[in-house]
Amino acid sequence: MTMLQPAPPVTTAPAPKQKKAPLPLWPNGWFGINLGYPDWYNGGIEWEDHAHRRGDWQKALSSGAAVQPPVLAAVDAADNPTESASAQLIGQFNYPGGPYTFTGPSDAKLLGPGVVSGAGSAYVLNGTGGVSAFLPTGGGPVSLTPASPAGDLFTAQFLSMLDSVKPAIIRAGQWQRINECGQDTRQGWLPDWEGRAKLTDSRWAADQGTPFELIIALASQTKAWPWVYIPHLADETYVRGMAALFRDAKLPGLFVEFSNELWNAFLSPGAWAKTNGGKKPGIFAGQQAARAFDWWNAEWKDDRTHFVCMGALVDRGVFLSDMLSQLGGRPTVTGCSGYVPVSVTKYLGLADKGKSLTPAQLLADMQENMIDVLASVRAHVAIGDAIGAKTALYEAAPSAIPSGRPWANAALALDQLPEMQSFARDLLVGLRGAGADYMNWFDLCGDPSTQSGSFGLWYDYLTSTKKLAGVREALGLS
């Protein structure tokens, strides 16, 4: 996801040509959902990974409370603390309440308002309060998982949330941690086929991302097509291994994209493309994608696999055209974003002036910006039409983020305005009318730790937004 301004208005955008019928997706045929970071959706994913995105282990007092002011605890090569330490595992938001299994050093324990009862490895959590792990003498790793019935990979609530929109596509970029690939940070990782994430790992959603087998299992259970990513730093062994794994899964269809947002230099893949491609990052990205797609085809060339090439909403197709010039007809799906932002620069000075915004003001701004977004989508549709490719939107959503801006409170209230139902409906109808064959809503659930009126059809595990009703209306589900 990238925070971008709408491109300047286009006075004459090319009308979409008549296309072939969409690929045989079902049940809705064209609507998909982005899968956010999976920590709290999945019965087998440890909360410890969520904690690492919130912060690291802190030095702790004998009571289990963190030393104040906070001080990072010393850790070993595996990031396990070597002294008394604590870390928040669950923030104060709605999550699955009930029995949990906790593993860690023999003297480790769970603390916090979310703990109803428990000791050792068995705890009961209330589903609303925060929970921290306390390691009196250090050690690790720790894990905390809902005590789901043996063999269940997904919680019933997660599957119910998905079923509320019956997606034909499940986009798994965040499950793969694709944007962190190559990052020169603690969260960064490098593709390694032998070291890839596996179902037998003690932790998921860290390092190499979520196991591909989990994506396949969800696709098989929901009958949706996965949208997966080849990491930009993957070698031939990795790409061919990935292709063979999905080939053997015998899924009805698959979207495969080479990395994510390669035009966006604020993300690791885009920075790589800019560094190596100079003034023409799209040319370089296209050359690298062509090589990766050829490696994939060497292992599995099949009509069920649809290679994807995405452009930038803000440039009216320049990056996409540059990439396609190097791809020789390999992609069968092209496209861009369908994300409708608030005009960030318009409001940057408000905090200094002591002014605030209302939800209605944000809504009016997004309604105005939708016009420009639809024009950009039509321009990308024309590029796809010229090579006989379908058009997909890797993300589509109204959003009033970034959080922390002077309008954060208004943005949070915005999602519960009754008018947001019609806005979400009109956005999907408009994007389809602009010629998009497929689109992925970004995303199923907004990050509960940074609720700011952002993206998700659900705020958290229990609370939906008005946008959900609008999407269901557009899909004919209500």
GROMACS .gro file of C-alpha atoms in nm:
model
  478
    1MET     CA    1   0.000   0.000   0.000
    2THR     CA    2   0.129   0.346  -0.084
    3MET     CA    3   0.000   0.687   0.004
    4LEU     CA    4  -0.027   0.870  -0.330
    5GLN     CA    5  -0.207   1.175  -0.454
    6PRO     CA    6  -0.450   1.144  -0.744
    7ALA     CA    7  -0.301   1.234  -1.079
    8PRO     CA    8  -0.404   1.561  -1.245
    9PRO     CA    9  -0.748   1.542  -1.406
   10VAL     CA   10  -0.772   1.394  -1.752
   11THR     CA   11  -1.017   1.573  -1.975
   12THR     CA   12  -1.044   1.301  -2.239
   13ALA     CA   13  -0.982   0.947  -2.120
   14PRO     CA   14  -1.010   0.662  -2.370
   15ALA     CA   15  -1.331   0.464  -2.336
   16PRO     CA   16  -1.277   0.098  -2.252
   17LYS     CA   17  -1.307  -0.138  -2.544
   18GLN     CA   18  -1.545  -0.430  -2.540
   19LYS     CA   19  -1.363  -0.718  -2.375
   20LYS     CA   20  -1.402  -1.090  -2.367
   21ALA     CA   21  -1.597  -1.233  -2.078
   22PRO     CA   22  -1.392  -1.237  -1.756
   23LEU     CA   23  -1.194  -1.546  -1.671
   24PRO     CA   24  -1.419  -1.813  -1.515
   25LEU     CA   25  -1.385  -1.706  -1.154
   26TRP     CA   26  -1.655  -1.775  -0.902
   27PRO     CA   27  -1.875  -1.713  -0.707
   28ASN     CA   28  -1.876  -1.338  -0.794
   29GLY     CA   29  -1.635  -1.367  -1.082
   30TRP     CA   30  -1.450  -1.038  -1.038
   31PHE     CA   31  -1.425  -0.930  -0.673
   32GLY     CA   32  -1.127  -1.016  -0.454
   33ILE     CA   33  -1.002  -0.931  -0.108
   34ASN     CA   34  -0.656  -0.838   0.016
   35LEU     CA   35  -0.544  -1.054   0.307
   36GLY     CA   36  -0.386  -0.831   0.571
   37TYR     CA   37  -0.115  -0.948   0.808
   38PRO     CA   38  -0.256  -1.278   0.931
   39ASP     CA   39  -0.159  -1.288   1.297
   40TRP     CA   40  -0.501  -1.273   1.453
   41TYR     CA   41  -0.702  -1.442   1.179
   42ASN     CA   42  -0.547  -1.781   1.204
   43GLY     CA   43  -0.580  -2.050   1.468
   44GLY     CA   44  -0.215  -2.145   1.430
   45ILE     CA   45  -0.040  -1.809   1.398
   46GLU     CA   46   0.145  -1.687   1.705
   47TRP     CA   47   0.082  -1.343   1.846
   48GLU     CA   48   0.453  -1.309   1.908
   49ASP     CA   49   0.495  -1.207   1.545
   50HIS     CA   50   0.240  -0.931   1.588
   51ALA     CA   51   0.439  -0.810   1.888
   52HIS     CA   52   0.750  -0.771   1.676
   53ARG     CA   53   0.566  -0.530   1.452
   54ARG     CA   54   0.464  -0.330   1.757
   55GLY     CA   55   0.806  -0.319   1.919
   56ASP     CA   56   1.082  -0.529   2.065
   57TRP     CA   57   1.137  -0.695   2.400
   58GLN     CA   58   1.167  -0.442   2.683
   59LYS     CA   59   1.365  -0.476   3.003
   60ALA     CA   60   1.124  -0.575   3.279
   61LEU     CA   61   1.097  -0.542   3.656
   62SER     CA   62   1.035  -0.843   3.878
   63SER     CA   63   0.662  -0.763   3.862
   64GLY     CA   64   0.665  -0.810   3.486
   65ALA     CA   65   0.611  -0.441   3.415
   66ALA     CA   66   0.845  -0.281   3.163
   67VAL     CA   67   1.119  -0.056   3.299
   68GLN     CA   68   1.026   0.312   3.263
   69PRO     CA   69   1.129   0.486   3.054
   70PRO     CA   70   1.133   0.183   2.823
   71VAL     CA   71   1.470   0.023   2.754
   72LEU     CA   72   1.529  -0.248   2.497
   73ALA     CA   73   1.632  -0.580   2.646
   74ALA     CA   74   1.948  -0.754   2.526
   75VAL     CA   75   1.872  -1.035   2.281
   76ASP     CA   76   2.060  -1.324   2.127
   77ALA     CA   77   2.107  -1.400   1.756
   78ALA     CA   78   1.753  -1.542   1.740
   79ASP     CA   79   1.605  -1.221   1.891
   80ASN     CA   80   1.522  -1.395   2.218
   81PRO     CA   81   1.592  -1.186   2.530
   82THR     CA   82   1.890  -1.276   2.747
   83GLU     CA   83   1.758  -1.092   3.055
   84SER     CA   84   1.428  -1.023   3.229
   85ALA     CA   85   1.198  -0.890   2.959
   86SER     CA   86   0.839  -0.835   2.852
   87ALA     CA   87   0.662  -0.773   2.521
   88GLN     CA   88   0.306  -0.697   2.429
   89LEU     CA   89   0.158  -0.986   2.235
   90ILE     CA   90  -0.199  -0.859   2.193
   91GLY     CA   91  -0.314  -0.498   2.197
   92GLN     CA   92  -0.643  -0.377   2.337
   93PHE     CA   93  -0.875  -0.454   2.048
   94ASN     CA   94  -1.132  -0.720   1.973
   95TYR     CA   95  -0.980  -1.062   1.909
   96PRO     CA   96  -1.095  -1.422   1.958
   97GLY     CA   97  -1.168  -1.470   2.328
   98GLY     CA   98  -1.143  -1.812   2.491
   99PRO     CA   99  -0.877  -2.075   2.554
  100TYR     CA  100  -0.522  -2.019   2.429
  101THR     CA  101  -0.204  -2.223   2.427
  102PHE     CA  102   0.111  -2.042   2.542
  103THR     CA  103   0.461  -2.179   2.494
  104GLY     CA  104   0.792  -2.038   2.610
  105PRO     CA  105   1.054  -2.080   2.884
  106SER     CA  106   0.940  -2.272   3.193
  107ASP     CA  107   0.915  -1.956   3.404
  108ALA     CA  108   0.736  -1.748   3.138
  109LYS     CA  109   0.384  -1.621   3.200
  110LEU     CA  110   0.112  -1.405   3.048
  111LEU     CA  111   0.008  -1.079   3.213
  112GLY     CA  112  -0.239  -0.802   3.141
  113PRO     CA  113  -0.608  -0.711   3.147
  114GLY     CA  114  -0.682  -0.963   2.872
  115VAL     CA  115  -0.588  -1.260   3.092
  116VAL     CA  116  -0.892  -1.417   3.260
  117SER     CA  117  -0.710  -1.714   3.410
  118GLY     CA  118  -0.433  -1.957   3.342
  119ALA     CA  119  -0.076  -2.066   3.403
  120GLY     CA  120   0.186  -2.275   3.230
  121SER     CA  121   0.069  -2.343   2.876
  122ALA     CA  122  -0.310  -2.302   2.920
  123TYR     CA  123  -0.473  -1.960   2.944
  124VAL     CA  124  -0.818  -1.808   2.892
  125LEU     CA  125  -0.829  -1.460   2.735
  126ASN     CA  126  -1.126  -1.223   2.738
  127GLY     CA  127  -1.104  -1.107   2.376
  128THR     CA  128  -1.071  -0.735   2.448
  129GLY     CA  129  -0.783  -0.661   2.687
  130GLY     CA  130  -0.412  -0.641   2.615
  131VAL     CA  131  -0.180  -0.932   2.688
  132SER     CA  132   0.197  -0.933   2.744
  133ALA     CA  133   0.451  -1.211   2.782
  134PHE     CA  134   0.684  -1.185   3.081
  135LEU     CA  135   1.013  -1.377   3.075
  136PRO     CA  136   1.175  -1.338   3.421
  137THR     CA  137   1.508  -1.484   3.308
  138GLY     CA  138   1.483  -1.428   2.934
  139GLY     CA  139   1.484  -1.711   2.682
  140GLY     CA  140   1.240  -1.803   2.411
  141PRO     CA  141   1.089  -1.817   2.164
  142VAL     CA  142   0.732  -1.770   2.285
  143SER     CA  143   0.407  -1.834   2.103
  144LEU     CA  144   0.041  -1.778   2.178
  145THR     CA  145  -0.227  -1.944   1.969
  146PRO     CA  146  -0.603  -1.987   1.998
  147ALA     CA  147  -0.672  -2.341   2.112
  148SER     CA  148  -0.851  -2.437   1.790
  149PRO     CA  149  -0.962  -2.793   1.730
  150ALA     CA  150  -0.679  -3.011   1.606
  151GLY     CA  151  -0.620  -2.970   1.235
  152ASP     CA  152  -0.807  -2.641   1.194
  153LEU     CA  153  -0.595  -2.390   1.005
  154PHE     CA  154  -0.843  -2.101   1.019
  155THR     CA  155  -1.074  -1.970   1.285
  156ALA     CA  156  -1.445  -1.991   1.212
  157GLN     CA  157  -1.477  -1.613   1.250
  158PHE     CA  158  -1.210  -1.547   0.987
  159LEU     CA  159  -1.388  -1.775   0.741
  160SER     CA  160  -1.718  -1.605   0.822
  161MET     CA  161  -1.565  -1.263   0.756
  162LEU     CA  162  -1.442  -1.383   0.417
  163ASP     CA  163  -1.776  -1.540   0.337
  164SER     CA  164  -1.949  -1.207   0.395
  165VAL     CA  165  -1.814  -1.093   0.055
  166LYS     CA  166  -1.751  -1.436  -0.106
  167PRO     CA  167  -1.428  -1.331  -0.279
  168ALA     CA  168  -1.326  -1.489  -0.608
  169ILE     CA  169  -0.966  -1.376  -0.549
  170ILE     CA  170  -0.749  -1.373  -0.236
  171ARG     CA  171  -0.446  -1.147  -0.266
  172ALA     CA  172  -0.165  -1.264  -0.041
  173GLY     CA  173   0.105  -0.997  -0.065
  174GLN     CA  174   0.104  -0.915   0.305
  175TRP     CA  175   0.088  -1.282   0.396
  176GLN     CA  176   0.407  -1.319   0.192
  177ARG     CA  177   0.557  -1.002   0.349
  178ILE     CA  178   0.648  -0.906  -0.006
  179ASN     CA  179   0.722  -0.541   0.073
  180GLU     CA  180   0.975  -0.640   0.340
  181CYS     CA  181   1.178  -0.852   0.098
  182GLY     CA  182   1.527  -0.703   0.078
  183GLN     CA  183   1.462  -0.443   0.347
  184ASP     CA  184   1.776  -0.339   0.532
  185THR     CA  185   1.591  -0.354   0.863
  186ARG     CA  186   1.512  -0.603   1.132
  187GLN     CA  187   1.195  -0.695   0.943
  188GLY     CA  188   1.380  -0.756   0.616
  189TRP     CA  189   1.430  -1.099   0.461
  190LEU     CA  190   1.588  -1.263   0.157
  191PRO     CA  191   1.421  -1.537  -0.049
  192ASP     CA  192   1.554  -1.883   0.025
  193TRP     CA  193   1.356  -2.178  -0.110
  194GLU     CA  194   1.497  -2.430   0.136
  195GLY     CA  195   1.443  -2.184   0.421
  196ARG     CA  196   1.096  -2.076   0.313
  197ALA     CA  197   0.812  -2.067   0.565
  198LYS     CA  198   0.660  -2.410   0.632
  199LEU     CA  199   0.350  -2.530   0.813
  200THR     CA  200   0.573  -2.706   1.066
  201ASP     CA  201   0.751  -2.382   1.166
  202SER     CA  202   0.703  -2.265   1.521
  203ARG     CA  203   0.625  -1.915   1.394
  204TRP     CA  204   0.439  -1.793   1.088
  205ALA     CA  205   0.412  -1.445   0.937
  206ALA     CA  206   0.775  -1.371   1.017
  207ASP     CA  207   1.095  -1.371   0.812
  208GLN     CA  208   1.002  -1.562   0.493
  209GLY     CA  209   0.632  -1.487   0.536
  210THR     CA  210   0.334  -1.718   0.563
  211PRO     CA  211   0.370  -2.072   0.424
  212PHE     CA  212   0.250  -2.105   0.065
  213GLU     CA  213   0.065  -2.415   0.183
  214LEU     CA  214  -0.154  -2.191   0.399
  215ILE     CA  215  -0.245  -1.975   0.099
  216ILE     CA  216  -0.325  -2.290  -0.100
  217ALA     CA  217  -0.535  -2.429   0.185
  218LEU     CA  218  -0.740  -2.110   0.208
  219ALA     CA  219  -0.788  -2.099  -0.169
  220SER     CA  220  -0.903  -2.460  -0.170
  221GLN     CA  221  -1.145  -2.398   0.117
  222THR     CA  222  -1.295  -2.079  -0.029
  223LYS     CA  223  -1.274  -2.181  -0.400
  224ALA     CA  224  -1.096  -1.851  -0.468
  225TRP     CA  225  -0.799  -1.790  -0.695
  226PRO     CA  226  -0.483  -1.688  -0.508
  227TRP     CA  227  -0.293  -1.376  -0.614
  228VAL     CA  228   0.068  -1.441  -0.518
  229TYR     CA  229   0.400  -1.266  -0.567
  230ILE     CA  230   0.742  -1.367  -0.692
  231PRO     CA  231   0.988  -1.182  -0.464
  232HIS     CA  232   1.205  -0.943  -0.663
  233LEU     CA  233   1.525  -1.100  -0.524
  234ALA     CA  234   1.417  -1.461  -0.584
  235ASP     CA  235   1.659  -1.682  -0.778
  236GLU     CA  236   1.569  -1.951  -1.030
  237THR     CA  237   1.553  -2.224  -0.765
  238TYR     CA  238   1.300  -2.023  -0.564
  239VAL     CA  239   1.081  -1.934  -0.861
  240ARG     CA  240   1.074  -2.285  -1.004
  241GLY     CA  241   1.007  -2.434  -0.661
  242MET     CA  242   0.718  -2.194  -0.611
  243ALA     CA  243   0.578  -2.277  -0.954
  244ALA     CA  244   0.597  -2.650  -0.887
  245LEU     CA  245   0.423  -2.612  -0.551
  246PHE     CA  246   0.127  -2.428  -0.703
  247ARG     CA  247   0.121  -2.662  -1.002
  248ASP     CA  248   0.086  -2.963  -0.775
  249ALA     CA  249  -0.193  -2.788  -0.577
  250LYS     CA  250  -0.419  -2.822  -0.884
  251LEU     CA  251  -0.605  -2.499  -0.817
  252PRO     CA  252  -0.860  -2.377  -1.075
  253GLY     CA  253  -0.662  -2.059  -1.137
  254LEU     CA  254  -0.381  -1.838  -1.014
  255PHE     CA  255  -0.260  -1.479  -1.050
  256VAL     CA  256   0.119  -1.435  -1.031
  257GLU     CA  257   0.278  -1.091  -1.006
  258PHE     CA  258   0.647  -1.003  -1.000
  259SER     CA  259   0.689  -0.823  -0.668
  260ASN     CA  260   0.470  -0.530  -0.562
  261GLU     CA  261   0.461  -0.157  -0.639
  262LEU     CA  262   0.792  -0.156  -0.823
  263TRP     CA  263   0.738   0.212  -0.906
  264ASN     CA  264   0.718   0.306  -0.538
  265ALA     CA  265   1.070   0.392  -0.419
  266PHE     CA  266   0.945   0.415  -0.058
  267LEU     CA  267   0.913   0.034  -0.054
  268SER     CA  268   1.205  -0.206  -0.080
  269PRO     CA  269   1.108  -0.350  -0.423
  270GLY     CA  270   1.058  -0.003  -0.570
  271ALA     CA  271   1.383   0.127  -0.423
  272TRP     CA  272   1.560  -0.168  -0.587
  273ALA     CA  273   1.401  -0.089  -0.925
  274LYS     CA  274   1.491   0.280  -0.898
  275THR     CA  275   1.848   0.211  -0.791
  276ASN     CA  276   1.908  -0.029  -1.077
  277GLY     CA  277   1.684   0.130  -1.338
  278GLY     CA  278   1.767   0.497  -1.289
  279LYS     CA  279   1.530   0.720  -1.483
  280LYS     CA  280   1.361   0.416  -1.639
  281PRO     CA  281   1.278   0.186  -1.346
  282GLY     CA  282   0.992   0.034  -1.547
  283ILE     CA  283   1.232  -0.093  -1.813
  284PHE     CA  284   1.453  -0.261  -1.553
  285ALA     CA  285   1.153  -0.402  -1.367
  286GLY     CA  286   1.016  -0.544  -1.693
  287GLN     CA  287   1.345  -0.715  -1.773
  288GLN     CA  288   1.359  -0.878  -1.430
  289ALA     CA  289   0.992  -0.981  -1.445
  290ALA     CA  290   1.045  -1.140  -1.788
  291ARG     CA  291   1.326  -1.354  -1.652
  292ALA     CA  292   1.119  -1.461  -1.350
  293PHE     CA  293   0.813  -1.544  -1.561
  294ASP     CA  294   1.031  -1.755  -1.793
  295TRP     CA  295   1.169  -1.947  -1.495
  296TRP     CA  296   0.811  -2.009  -1.383
  297ASN     CA  297   0.705  -2.129  -1.729
  298ALA     CA  298   1.005  -2.363  -1.746
  299GLU     CA  299   0.857  -2.546  -1.447
  300TRP     CA  300   0.487  -2.504  -1.519
  301LYS     CA  301   0.331  -2.341  -1.822
  302ASP     CA  302  -0.045  -2.359  -1.796
  303ASP     CA  303  -0.347  -2.155  -1.901
  304ARG     CA  304  -0.461  -2.144  -1.538
  305THR     CA  305  -0.164  -1.919  -1.449
  306HIS     CA  306  -0.213  -1.552  -1.530
  307PHE     CA  307   0.093  -1.330  -1.511
  308VAL     CA  308   0.019  -0.983  -1.379
  309CYS     CA  309   0.187  -0.651  -1.460
  310MET     CA  310   0.079  -0.347  -1.258
  311GLY     CA  311   0.130   0.025  -1.313
  312ALA     CA  312   0.108   0.336  -1.096
  313LEU     CA  313  -0.216   0.527  -1.053
  314VAL     CA  314  -0.033   0.860  -1.051
  315ASP     CA  315   0.147   0.838  -1.387
  316ARG     CA  316  -0.137   0.748  -1.625
  317GLY     CA  317   0.043   0.433  -1.740
  318VAL     CA  318   0.405   0.537  -1.805
  319PHE     CA  319   0.555   0.275  -1.572
  320LEU     CA  320   0.316   0.006  -1.694
  321SER     CA  321   0.398   0.077  -2.060
  322ASP     CA  322   0.770   0.064  -1.986
  323MET     CA  323   0.737  -0.271  -1.811
  324LEU     CA  324   0.523  -0.418  -2.086
  325SER     CA  325   0.780  -0.312  -2.348
  326GLN     CA  326   1.016  -0.569  -2.196
  327LEU     CA  327   0.765  -0.846  -2.133
  328GLY     CA  328   0.683  -0.955  -2.487
  329GLY     CA  329   0.319  -1.043  -2.428
  330ARG     CA  330   0.379  -1.256  -2.121
  331PRO     CA  331   0.124  -1.079  -1.897
  332THR     CA  332  -0.240  -1.168  -1.947
  333VAL     CA  333  -0.350  -0.925  -1.675
  334THR     CA  334  -0.246  -0.560  -1.640
  335GLY     CA  335  -0.374  -0.277  -1.427
  336CYS     CA  336  -0.318  -0.037  -1.142
  337SER     CA  337  -0.465   0.075  -0.811
  338GLY     CA  338  -0.825   0.173  -0.750
  339TYR     CA  339  -0.749   0.344  -0.421
  340VAL     CA  340  -0.924   0.676  -0.347
  341PRO     CA  341  -0.730   0.892  -0.099
  342VAL     CA  342  -0.791   1.213   0.085
  343SER     CA  343  -0.592   1.504  -0.062
  344VAL     CA  344  -0.314   1.497   0.194
  345THR     CA  345  -0.146   1.824   0.102
  346LYS     CA  346  -0.474   2.014   0.127
  347TYR     CA  347  -0.491   1.956   0.502
  348LEU     CA  348  -0.131   1.947   0.622
  349GLY     CA  349  -0.140   2.290   0.784
  350LEU     CA  350  -0.464   2.245   0.975
  351ALA     CA  351  -0.309   2.121   1.299
  352ASP     CA  352  -0.088   2.429   1.322
  353LYS     CA  353  -0.391   2.650   1.268
  354GLY     CA  354  -0.587   2.475   1.540
  355LYS     CA  355  -0.849   2.360   1.294
  356SER     CA  356  -1.012   2.021   1.264
  357LEU     CA  357  -1.200   1.834   0.997
  358THR     CA  358  -1.537   1.669   0.997
  359PRO     CA  359  -1.614   1.325   0.852
  360ALA     CA  360  -1.840   1.494   0.599
  361GLN     CA  361  -1.550   1.706   0.470
  362LEU     CA  362  -1.335   1.397   0.419
  363LEU     CA  363  -1.616   1.221   0.237
  364ALA     CA  364  -1.670   1.515   0.003
  365ASP     CA  365  -1.298   1.522  -0.074
  366MET     CA  366  -1.290   1.153  -0.160
  367GLN     CA  367  -1.600   1.187  -0.378
  368GLU     CA  368  -1.418   1.455  -0.576
  369ASN     CA  369  -1.099   1.247  -0.599
  370MET     CA  370  -1.290   0.944  -0.723
  371ILE     CA  371  -1.340   1.120  -1.057
  372ASP     CA  372  -0.963   1.140  -1.113
  373VAL     CA  373  -0.909   0.783  -1.000
  374LEU     CA  374  -1.164   0.650  -1.248
  375ALA     CA  375  -0.994   0.846  -1.526
  376SER     CA  376  -0.660   0.687  -1.436
  377VAL     CA  377  -0.816   0.343  -1.435
  378ARG     CA  378  -0.962   0.402  -1.782
  379ALA     CA  379  -0.615   0.498  -1.908
  380HIS     CA  380  -0.470   0.171  -1.773
  381VAL     CA  381  -0.759  -0.027  -1.920
  382ALA     CA  382  -0.671   0.115  -2.263
  383ILE     CA  383  -0.311  -0.006  -2.222
  384GLY     CA  384  -0.432  -0.354  -2.135
  385ASP     CA  385  -0.683  -0.357  -2.418
  386ALA     CA  386  -0.407  -0.277  -2.666
  387ILE     CA  387  -0.235  -0.610  -2.591
  388GLY     CA  388  -0.552  -0.810  -2.531
  389ALA     CA  389  -0.498  -0.830  -2.155
  390LYS     CA  390  -0.755  -0.821  -1.878
  391THR     CA  391  -0.742  -0.532  -1.634
  392ALA     CA  392  -0.717  -0.588  -1.259
  393LEU     CA  393  -0.690  -0.351  -0.965
  394TYR     CA  394  -0.454  -0.481  -0.700
  395GLU     CA  395  -0.620  -0.257  -0.443
  396ALA     CA  396  -0.946  -0.066  -0.429
  397ALA     CA  397  -1.079   0.125  -0.130
  398PRO     CA  398  -1.166   0.467   0.005
  399SER     CA  399  -0.930   0.578   0.279
  400ALA     CA  400  -0.873   0.879   0.496
  401ILE     CA  401  -0.536   0.780   0.636
  402PRO     CA  402  -0.248   0.842   0.718
  403SER     CA  403  -0.298   0.803   1.090
  404GLY     CA  404  -0.161   1.075   1.313
  405ARG     CA  405  -0.272   1.353   1.079
  406PRO     CA  406  -0.505   1.620   1.221
  407TRP     CA  407  -0.803   1.439   1.072
  408ALA     CA  408  -0.742   1.098   1.236
  409ASN     CA  409  -1.047   1.120   1.463
  410ALA     CA  410  -1.268   1.237   1.180
  411ALA     CA  411  -1.138   0.950   0.966
  412LEU     CA  412  -1.227   0.695   1.230
  413ALA     CA  413  -1.580   0.834   1.250
  414LEU     CA  414  -1.604   0.850   0.871
  415ASP     CA  415  -1.631   0.474   0.830
  416GLN     CA  416  -1.951   0.468   1.034
  417LEU     CA  417  -2.124   0.742   0.837
  418PRO     CA  418  -2.430   0.594   0.663
  419GLU     CA  419  -2.308   0.762   0.342
  420MET     CA  420  -2.000   0.537   0.335
  421GLN     CA  421  -2.224   0.249   0.233
  422SER     CA  422  -2.323   0.425  -0.089
  423PHE     CA  423  -1.966   0.550  -0.142
  424ALA     CA  424  -1.825   0.197  -0.131
  425ARG     CA  425  -2.101   0.074  -0.361
  426ASP     CA  426  -2.050   0.357  -0.607
  427LEU     CA  427  -1.673   0.303  -0.608
  428LEU     CA  428  -1.706  -0.062  -0.709
  429VAL     CA  429  -1.971   0.018  -0.970
  430GLY     CA  430  -1.754   0.302  -1.104
  431LEU     CA  431  -1.442   0.089  -1.126
  432ARG     CA  432  -1.630  -0.180  -1.312
  433GLY     CA  433  -1.775   0.083  -1.542
  434ALA     CA  434  -1.423   0.214  -1.607
  435GLY     CA  435  -1.337  -0.127  -1.751
  436ALA     CA  436  -1.177  -0.318  -1.463
  437ASP     CA  437  -1.225  -0.693  -1.502
  438TYR     CA  438  -1.110  -0.775  -1.149
  439MET     CA  439  -1.038  -0.584  -0.832
  440ASN     CA  440  -0.914  -0.656  -0.482
  441TRP     CA  441  -1.058  -0.462  -0.191
  442PHE     CA  442  -0.785  -0.340   0.044
  443ASP     CA  443  -0.843  -0.505   0.282
  444LEU     CA  444  -1.060  -0.745   0.481
  445CYS     CA  445  -0.979  -0.587   0.816
  446GLY     CA  446  -0.801  -0.265   0.905
  447ASP     CA  447  -0.503  -0.293   1.139
  448PRO     CA  448  -0.669  -0.286   1.481
  449SER     CA  449  -0.367  -0.112   1.638
  450THR     CA  450  -0.392   0.190   1.405
  451GLN     CA  451  -0.761   0.239   1.339
  452SER     CA  452  -0.786   0.560   1.144
  453GLY     CA  453  -1.076   0.518   0.908
  454SER     CA  454  -0.859   0.303   0.687
  455PHE     CA  455  -0.943   0.054   0.415
  456GLY     CA  456  -1.082  -0.250   0.596
  457LEU     CA  457  -1.437  -0.377   0.561
  458TRP     CA  458  -1.406  -0.471   0.928
  459TYR     CA  459  -1.252  -0.266   1.206
  460ASP     CA  460  -1.160  -0.573   1.403
  461TYR     CA  461  -1.267  -0.927   1.475
  462LEU     CA  462  -1.620  -0.829   1.576
  463THR     CA  463  -1.702  -0.491   1.423
  464SER     CA  464  -1.779  -0.426   1.057
  465THR     CA  465  -1.779  -0.088   0.884
  466LYS     CA  466  -2.048   0.074   0.669
  467LYS     CA  467  -1.830  -0.007   0.368
  468LEU     CA  468  -1.906  -0.376   0.410
  469ALA     CA  469  -2.276  -0.314   0.347
  470GLY     CA  470  -2.192  -0.112   0.036
  471VAL     CA  471  -1.964  -0.381  -0.104
  472ARG     CA  472  -2.225  -0.649  -0.040
  473GLU     CA  473  -2.481  -0.433  -0.219
  474ALA     CA  474  -2.253  -0.392  -0.522
  475LEU     CA  475  -2.193  -0.766  -0.529
  476GLY     CA  476  -2.563  -0.848  -0.512
  477LEU     CA  477  -2.525  -1.017  -0.173
  478SER     CA  478  -2.782  -0.806   0.011
   0.00000   0.00000   0.00000
